[in-house]
mmCIF file of C-alpha atoms in Angstrom:
data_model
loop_
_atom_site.group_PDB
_atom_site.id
_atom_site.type_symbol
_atom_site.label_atom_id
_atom_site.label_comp_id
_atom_site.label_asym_id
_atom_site.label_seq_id
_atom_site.Cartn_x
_atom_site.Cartn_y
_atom_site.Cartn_z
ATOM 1 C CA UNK V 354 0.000 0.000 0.000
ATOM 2 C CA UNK V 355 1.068 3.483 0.078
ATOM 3 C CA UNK V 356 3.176 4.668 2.544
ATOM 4 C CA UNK V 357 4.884 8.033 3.479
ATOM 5 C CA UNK V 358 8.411 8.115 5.774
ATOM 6 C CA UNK V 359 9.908 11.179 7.434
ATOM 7 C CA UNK V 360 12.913 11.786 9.089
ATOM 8 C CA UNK V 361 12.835 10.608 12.662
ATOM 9 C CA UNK V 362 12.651 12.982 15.898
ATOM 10 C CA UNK V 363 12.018 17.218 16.217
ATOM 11 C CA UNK V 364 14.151 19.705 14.463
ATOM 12 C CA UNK V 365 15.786 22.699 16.317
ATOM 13 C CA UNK V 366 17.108 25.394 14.283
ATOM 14 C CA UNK V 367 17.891 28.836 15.044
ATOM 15 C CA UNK V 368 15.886 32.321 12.973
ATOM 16 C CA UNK V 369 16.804 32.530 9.994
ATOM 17 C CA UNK V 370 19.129 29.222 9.675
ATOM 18 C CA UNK V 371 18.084 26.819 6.545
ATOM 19 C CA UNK V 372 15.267 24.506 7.046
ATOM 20 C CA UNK V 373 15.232 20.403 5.714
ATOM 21 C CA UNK V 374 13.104 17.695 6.143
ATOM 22 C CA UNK V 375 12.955 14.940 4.599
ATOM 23 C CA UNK V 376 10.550 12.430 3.191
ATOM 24 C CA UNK V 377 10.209 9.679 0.806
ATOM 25 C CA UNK V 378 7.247 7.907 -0.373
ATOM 26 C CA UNK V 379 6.225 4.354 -1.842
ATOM 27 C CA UNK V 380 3.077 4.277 -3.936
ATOM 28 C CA UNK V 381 1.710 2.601 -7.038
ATOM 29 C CA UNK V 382 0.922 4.722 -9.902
ATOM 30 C CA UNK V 383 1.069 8.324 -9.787
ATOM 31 C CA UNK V 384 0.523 10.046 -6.314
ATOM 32 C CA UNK V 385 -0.030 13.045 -5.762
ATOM 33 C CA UNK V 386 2.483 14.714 -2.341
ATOM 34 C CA UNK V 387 1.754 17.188 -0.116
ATOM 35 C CA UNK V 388 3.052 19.127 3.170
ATOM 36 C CA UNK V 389 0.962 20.172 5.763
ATOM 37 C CA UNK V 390 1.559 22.065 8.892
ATOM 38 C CA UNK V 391 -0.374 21.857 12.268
ATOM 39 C CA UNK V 392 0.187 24.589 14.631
ATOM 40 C CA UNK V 393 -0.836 23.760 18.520
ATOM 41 C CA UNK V 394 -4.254 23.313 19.018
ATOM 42 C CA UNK V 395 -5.504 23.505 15.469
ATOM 43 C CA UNK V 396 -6.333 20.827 12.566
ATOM 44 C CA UNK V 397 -4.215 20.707 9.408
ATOM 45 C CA UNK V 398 -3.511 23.348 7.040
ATOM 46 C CA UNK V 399 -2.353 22.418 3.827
ATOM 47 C CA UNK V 400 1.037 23.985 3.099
ATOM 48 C CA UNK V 401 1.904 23.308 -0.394
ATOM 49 C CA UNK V 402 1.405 20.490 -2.652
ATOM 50 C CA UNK V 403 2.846 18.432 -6.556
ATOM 51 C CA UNK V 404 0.799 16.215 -8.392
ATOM 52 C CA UNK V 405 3.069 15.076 -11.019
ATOM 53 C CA UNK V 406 7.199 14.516 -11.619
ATOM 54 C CA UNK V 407 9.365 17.445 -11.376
ATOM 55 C CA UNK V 408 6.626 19.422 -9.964
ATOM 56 C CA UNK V 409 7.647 22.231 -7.974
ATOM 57 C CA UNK V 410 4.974 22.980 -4.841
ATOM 58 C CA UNK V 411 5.950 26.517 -2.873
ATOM 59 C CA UNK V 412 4.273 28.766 -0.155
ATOM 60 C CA UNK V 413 5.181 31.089 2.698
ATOM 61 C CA UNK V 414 8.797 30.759 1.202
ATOM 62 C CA UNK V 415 8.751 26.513 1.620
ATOM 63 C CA UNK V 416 9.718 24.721 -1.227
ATOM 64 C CA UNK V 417 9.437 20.763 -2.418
ATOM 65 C CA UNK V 418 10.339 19.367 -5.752
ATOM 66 C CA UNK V 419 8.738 15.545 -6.409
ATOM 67 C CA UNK V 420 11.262 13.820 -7.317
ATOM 68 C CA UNK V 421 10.374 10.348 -8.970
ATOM 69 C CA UNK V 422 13.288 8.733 -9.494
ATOM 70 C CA UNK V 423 14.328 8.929 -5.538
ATOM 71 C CA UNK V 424 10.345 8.902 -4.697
ATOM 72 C CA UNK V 425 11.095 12.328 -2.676
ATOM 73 C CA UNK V 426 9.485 15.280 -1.457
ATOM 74 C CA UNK V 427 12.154 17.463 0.657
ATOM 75 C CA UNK V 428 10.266 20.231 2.534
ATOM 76 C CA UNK V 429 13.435 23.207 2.276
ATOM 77 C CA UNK V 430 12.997 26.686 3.713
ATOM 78 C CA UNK V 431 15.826 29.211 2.955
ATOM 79 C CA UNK V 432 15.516 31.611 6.013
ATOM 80 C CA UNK V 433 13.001 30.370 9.489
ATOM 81 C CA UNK V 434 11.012 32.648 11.890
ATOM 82 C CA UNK V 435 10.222 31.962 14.871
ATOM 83 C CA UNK V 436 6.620 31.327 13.951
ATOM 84 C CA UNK V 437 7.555 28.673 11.493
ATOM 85 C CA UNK V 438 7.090 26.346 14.652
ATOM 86 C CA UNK V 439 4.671 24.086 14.590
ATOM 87 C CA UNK V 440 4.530 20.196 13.473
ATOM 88 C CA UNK V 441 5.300 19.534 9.466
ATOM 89 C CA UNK V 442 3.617 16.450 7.747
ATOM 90 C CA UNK V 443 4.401 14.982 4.416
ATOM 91 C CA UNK V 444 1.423 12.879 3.098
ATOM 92 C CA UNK V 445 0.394 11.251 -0.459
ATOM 93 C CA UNK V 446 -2.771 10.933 -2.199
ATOM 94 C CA UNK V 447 -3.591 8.108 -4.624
ATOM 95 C CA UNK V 448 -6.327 8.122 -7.018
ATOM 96 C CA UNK V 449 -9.350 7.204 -3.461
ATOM 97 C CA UNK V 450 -9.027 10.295 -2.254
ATOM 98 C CA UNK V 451 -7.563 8.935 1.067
ATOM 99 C CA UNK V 452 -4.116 10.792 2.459
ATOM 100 C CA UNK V 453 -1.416 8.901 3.575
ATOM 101 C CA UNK V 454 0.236 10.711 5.975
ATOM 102 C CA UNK V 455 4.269 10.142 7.674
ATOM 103 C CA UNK V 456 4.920 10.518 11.088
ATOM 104 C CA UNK V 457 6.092 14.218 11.268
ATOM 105 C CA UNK V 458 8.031 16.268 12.627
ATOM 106 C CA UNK V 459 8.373 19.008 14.873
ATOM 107 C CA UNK V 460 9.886 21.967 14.396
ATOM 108 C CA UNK V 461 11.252 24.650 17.171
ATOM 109 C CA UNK V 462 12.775 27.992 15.804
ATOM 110 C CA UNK V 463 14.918 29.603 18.233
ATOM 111 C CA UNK V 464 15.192 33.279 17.969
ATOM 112 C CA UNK X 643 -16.596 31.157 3.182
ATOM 113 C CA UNK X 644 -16.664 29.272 5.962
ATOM 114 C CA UNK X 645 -14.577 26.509 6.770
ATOM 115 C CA UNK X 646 -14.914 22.862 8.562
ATOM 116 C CA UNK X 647 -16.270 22.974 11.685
ATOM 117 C CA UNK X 648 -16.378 20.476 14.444
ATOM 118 C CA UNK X 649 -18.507 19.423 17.042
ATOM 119 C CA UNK X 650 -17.461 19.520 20.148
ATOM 120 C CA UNK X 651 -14.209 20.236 20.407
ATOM 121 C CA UNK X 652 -13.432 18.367 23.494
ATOM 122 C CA UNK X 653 -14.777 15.203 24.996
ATOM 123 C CA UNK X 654 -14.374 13.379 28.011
ATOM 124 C CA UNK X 655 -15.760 9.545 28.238
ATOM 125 C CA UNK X 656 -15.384 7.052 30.169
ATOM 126 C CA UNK X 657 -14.669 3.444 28.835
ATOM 127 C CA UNK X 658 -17.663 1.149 27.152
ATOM 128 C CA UNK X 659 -19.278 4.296 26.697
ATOM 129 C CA UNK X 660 -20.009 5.039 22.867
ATOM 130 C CA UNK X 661 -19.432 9.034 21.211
ATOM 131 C CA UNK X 662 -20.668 10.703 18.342
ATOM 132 C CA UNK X 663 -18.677 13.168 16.787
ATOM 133 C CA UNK X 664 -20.104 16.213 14.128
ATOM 134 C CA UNK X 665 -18.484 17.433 10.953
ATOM 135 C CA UNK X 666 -20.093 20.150 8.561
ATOM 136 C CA UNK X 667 -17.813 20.797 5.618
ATOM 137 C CA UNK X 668 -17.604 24.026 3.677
ATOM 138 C CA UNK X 669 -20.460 24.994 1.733
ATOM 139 C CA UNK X 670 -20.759 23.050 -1.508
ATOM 140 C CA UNK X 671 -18.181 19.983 -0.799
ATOM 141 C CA UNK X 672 -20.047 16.809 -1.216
ATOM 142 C CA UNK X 673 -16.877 14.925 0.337
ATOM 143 C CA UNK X 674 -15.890 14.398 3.736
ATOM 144 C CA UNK X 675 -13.513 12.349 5.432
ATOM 145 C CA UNK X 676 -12.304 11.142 9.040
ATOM 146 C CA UNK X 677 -8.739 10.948 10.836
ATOM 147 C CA UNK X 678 -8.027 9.888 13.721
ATOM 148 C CA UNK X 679 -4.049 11.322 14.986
ATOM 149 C CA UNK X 680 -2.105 9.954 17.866
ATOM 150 C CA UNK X 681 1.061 10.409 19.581
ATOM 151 C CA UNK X 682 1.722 6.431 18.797
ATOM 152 C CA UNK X 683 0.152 5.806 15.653
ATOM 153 C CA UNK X 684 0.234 9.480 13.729
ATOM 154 C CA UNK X 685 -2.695 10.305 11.154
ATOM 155 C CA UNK X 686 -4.701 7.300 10.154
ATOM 156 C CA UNK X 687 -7.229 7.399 7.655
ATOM 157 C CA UNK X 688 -11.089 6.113 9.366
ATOM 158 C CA UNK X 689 -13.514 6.338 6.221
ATOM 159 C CA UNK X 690 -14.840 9.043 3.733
ATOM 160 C CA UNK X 691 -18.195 9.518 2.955
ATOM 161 C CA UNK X 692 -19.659 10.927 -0.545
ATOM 162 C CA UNK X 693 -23.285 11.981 -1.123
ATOM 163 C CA UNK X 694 -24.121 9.960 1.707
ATOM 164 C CA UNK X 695 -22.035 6.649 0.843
ATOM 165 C CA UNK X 696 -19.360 5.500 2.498
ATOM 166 C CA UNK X 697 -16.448 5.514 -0.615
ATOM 167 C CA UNK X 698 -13.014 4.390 1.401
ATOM 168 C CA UNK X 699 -12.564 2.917 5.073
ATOM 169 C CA UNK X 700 -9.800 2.554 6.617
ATOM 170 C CA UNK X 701 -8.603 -0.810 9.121
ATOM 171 C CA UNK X 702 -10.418 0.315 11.759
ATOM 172 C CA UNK X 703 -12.515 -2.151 13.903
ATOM 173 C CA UNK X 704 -16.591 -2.218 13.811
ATOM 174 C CA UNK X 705 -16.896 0.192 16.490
ATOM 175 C CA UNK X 706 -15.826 2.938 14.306
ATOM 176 C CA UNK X 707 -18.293 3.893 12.145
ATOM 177 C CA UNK X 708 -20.272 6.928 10.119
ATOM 178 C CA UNK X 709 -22.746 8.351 8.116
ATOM 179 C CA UNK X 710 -23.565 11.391 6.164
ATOM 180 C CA UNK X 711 -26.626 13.263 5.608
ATOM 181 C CA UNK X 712 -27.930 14.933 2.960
ATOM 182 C CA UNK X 713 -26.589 18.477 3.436
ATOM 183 C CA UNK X 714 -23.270 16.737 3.345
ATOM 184 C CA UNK X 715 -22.572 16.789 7.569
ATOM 185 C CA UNK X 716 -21.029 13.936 8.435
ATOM 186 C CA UNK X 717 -21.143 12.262 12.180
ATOM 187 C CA UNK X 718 -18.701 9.518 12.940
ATOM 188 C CA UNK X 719 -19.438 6.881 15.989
ATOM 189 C CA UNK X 720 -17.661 5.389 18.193
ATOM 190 C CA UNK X 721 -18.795 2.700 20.613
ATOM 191 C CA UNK X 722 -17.784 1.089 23.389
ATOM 192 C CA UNK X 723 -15.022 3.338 24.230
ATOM 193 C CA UNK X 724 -11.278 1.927 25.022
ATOM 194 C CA UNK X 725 -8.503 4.107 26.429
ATOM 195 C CA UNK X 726 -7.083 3.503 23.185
ATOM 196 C CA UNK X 727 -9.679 5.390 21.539
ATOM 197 C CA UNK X 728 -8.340 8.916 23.194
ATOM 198 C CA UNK X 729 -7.267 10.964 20.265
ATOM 199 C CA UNK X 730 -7.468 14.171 18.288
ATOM 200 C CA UNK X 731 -10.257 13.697 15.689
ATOM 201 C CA UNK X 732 -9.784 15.264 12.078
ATOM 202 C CA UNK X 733 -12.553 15.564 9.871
ATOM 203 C CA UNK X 734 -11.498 16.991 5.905
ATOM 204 C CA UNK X 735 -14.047 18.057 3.317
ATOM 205 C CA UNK X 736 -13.145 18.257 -0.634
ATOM 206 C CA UNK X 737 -14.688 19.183 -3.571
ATOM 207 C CA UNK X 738 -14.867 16.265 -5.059
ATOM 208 C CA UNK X 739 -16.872 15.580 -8.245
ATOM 209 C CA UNK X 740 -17.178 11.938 -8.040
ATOM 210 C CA UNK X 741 -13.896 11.019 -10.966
ATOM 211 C CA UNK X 742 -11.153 12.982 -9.259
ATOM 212 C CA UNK X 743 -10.028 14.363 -6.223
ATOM 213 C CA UNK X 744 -9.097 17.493 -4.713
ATOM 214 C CA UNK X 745 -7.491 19.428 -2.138
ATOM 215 C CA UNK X 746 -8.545 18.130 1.749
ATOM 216 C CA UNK X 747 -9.840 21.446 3.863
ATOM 217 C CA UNK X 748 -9.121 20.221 7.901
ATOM 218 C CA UNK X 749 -11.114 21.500 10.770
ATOM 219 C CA UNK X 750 -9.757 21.621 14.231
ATOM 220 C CA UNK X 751 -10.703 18.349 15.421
ATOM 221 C CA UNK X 752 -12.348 16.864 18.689
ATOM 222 C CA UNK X 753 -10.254 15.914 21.291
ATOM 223 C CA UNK X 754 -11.411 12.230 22.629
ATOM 224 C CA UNK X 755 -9.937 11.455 26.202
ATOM 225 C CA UNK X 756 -11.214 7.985 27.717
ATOM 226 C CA UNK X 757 -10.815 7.644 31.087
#
């Protein structure tokens, strides 16, 4: 079935350091990735998203490329805030409608 | 427009006790589905419900289940409550036309403690 891996454990960065996070995917056919973001106390906001190869999803300055050939979906920032905390989730979407979601991660920006 | 609500936001049960939970989706989405997320087990998919049919469930066991009405709300039920039940409850709407599939709006979720 489809399946969705992150990195393992929370990220701690300082403002304005350079933000990765990685996640790779397994799927049949043609998925479609996503990132979302949950802040504390809230449901899931959708943060960008790619629905084919070489797709480029950005927002809020976040960038990730699917990659097909290394069944990727980096999540990069160039330059954190301090309200870029919050918990980051990769997910895929086959052709039921139903997301597949990794574990994710947290994320702590220092100031 | 108005997004995905849900009702109530917090919960407390006790075990073997049975919940229902409320979803209304944004105006116009005919698609609605259910999470459950957990520090253990993450975001699991539950079941999604189209003009009132259940289209995808999840591996959840019998206790878990849902319904949708005609204005699109969905309630999801869960009976005989186990401690493992405690959880933050997502419920998504989408436009979906019935072919396809489109972008999943969250609401906040209900947050199920069993004591």
């Amino acid at each position: 079935g489809n399946s969705v891996t992150q990195m393992e454990g929370p990220v701690t960065l300082s403002e304005e350091a350079f933000l990765t996070i990685n996640c790779t995917y397994t799927a049949t056919g043609y998925p479609s990735l996503f990132w979302y973001v949950q802040y504390p106390g809230e449901g899931l906001q959708l943060l960008l998203k790619a629905t084919k190869a070489d797709d480029k999803g950005s927002n809020k300055g976040f960038e990730a490329t699917y990659r097909k050939e290394t069944t990727s979906f980096h999540l990069e920032k160039g330059s954190v805030q301090v309200s870029d905390s919050a918990v980051y989730f990769c997910a895929l979407m086959g052709g039921n409608n139903r997301l597949a979601f990794g574990k994710g991660n947290q994320v702590v920006v220092i100031p | 427009k108005a997004g995905v609500t849900q009702t109530p936001r917090y919960l407390i049960k006790t075990r073997g006790q049975q919940v229902t939970l409320s979803c209304s989706p944004i105006s116009g989405h005919r698609s609605v589905s259910w999470y459950q997320q957990t520090p253990g087990q993450g975001l699991q998919f539950l079941f999604e419900y189209f003009s009132e049919t259940q289209r995808n469930k999840g591996n959840f066991p019998g206790r878990f289940s849902g319904r949708q009405f005609s204005n699109s709300r969905s309630e999801m039920n869960v009976s005989t409550l186990e401690l493992g039940d405690s959880a933050l409850y997502l419920c998504a709407s989408s436009g979906m036309t019935g072919g396809g599939y489109n972008e999943q709006f969250f609401g906040p979720g209900t947050r199920l403690t069993v004591l």
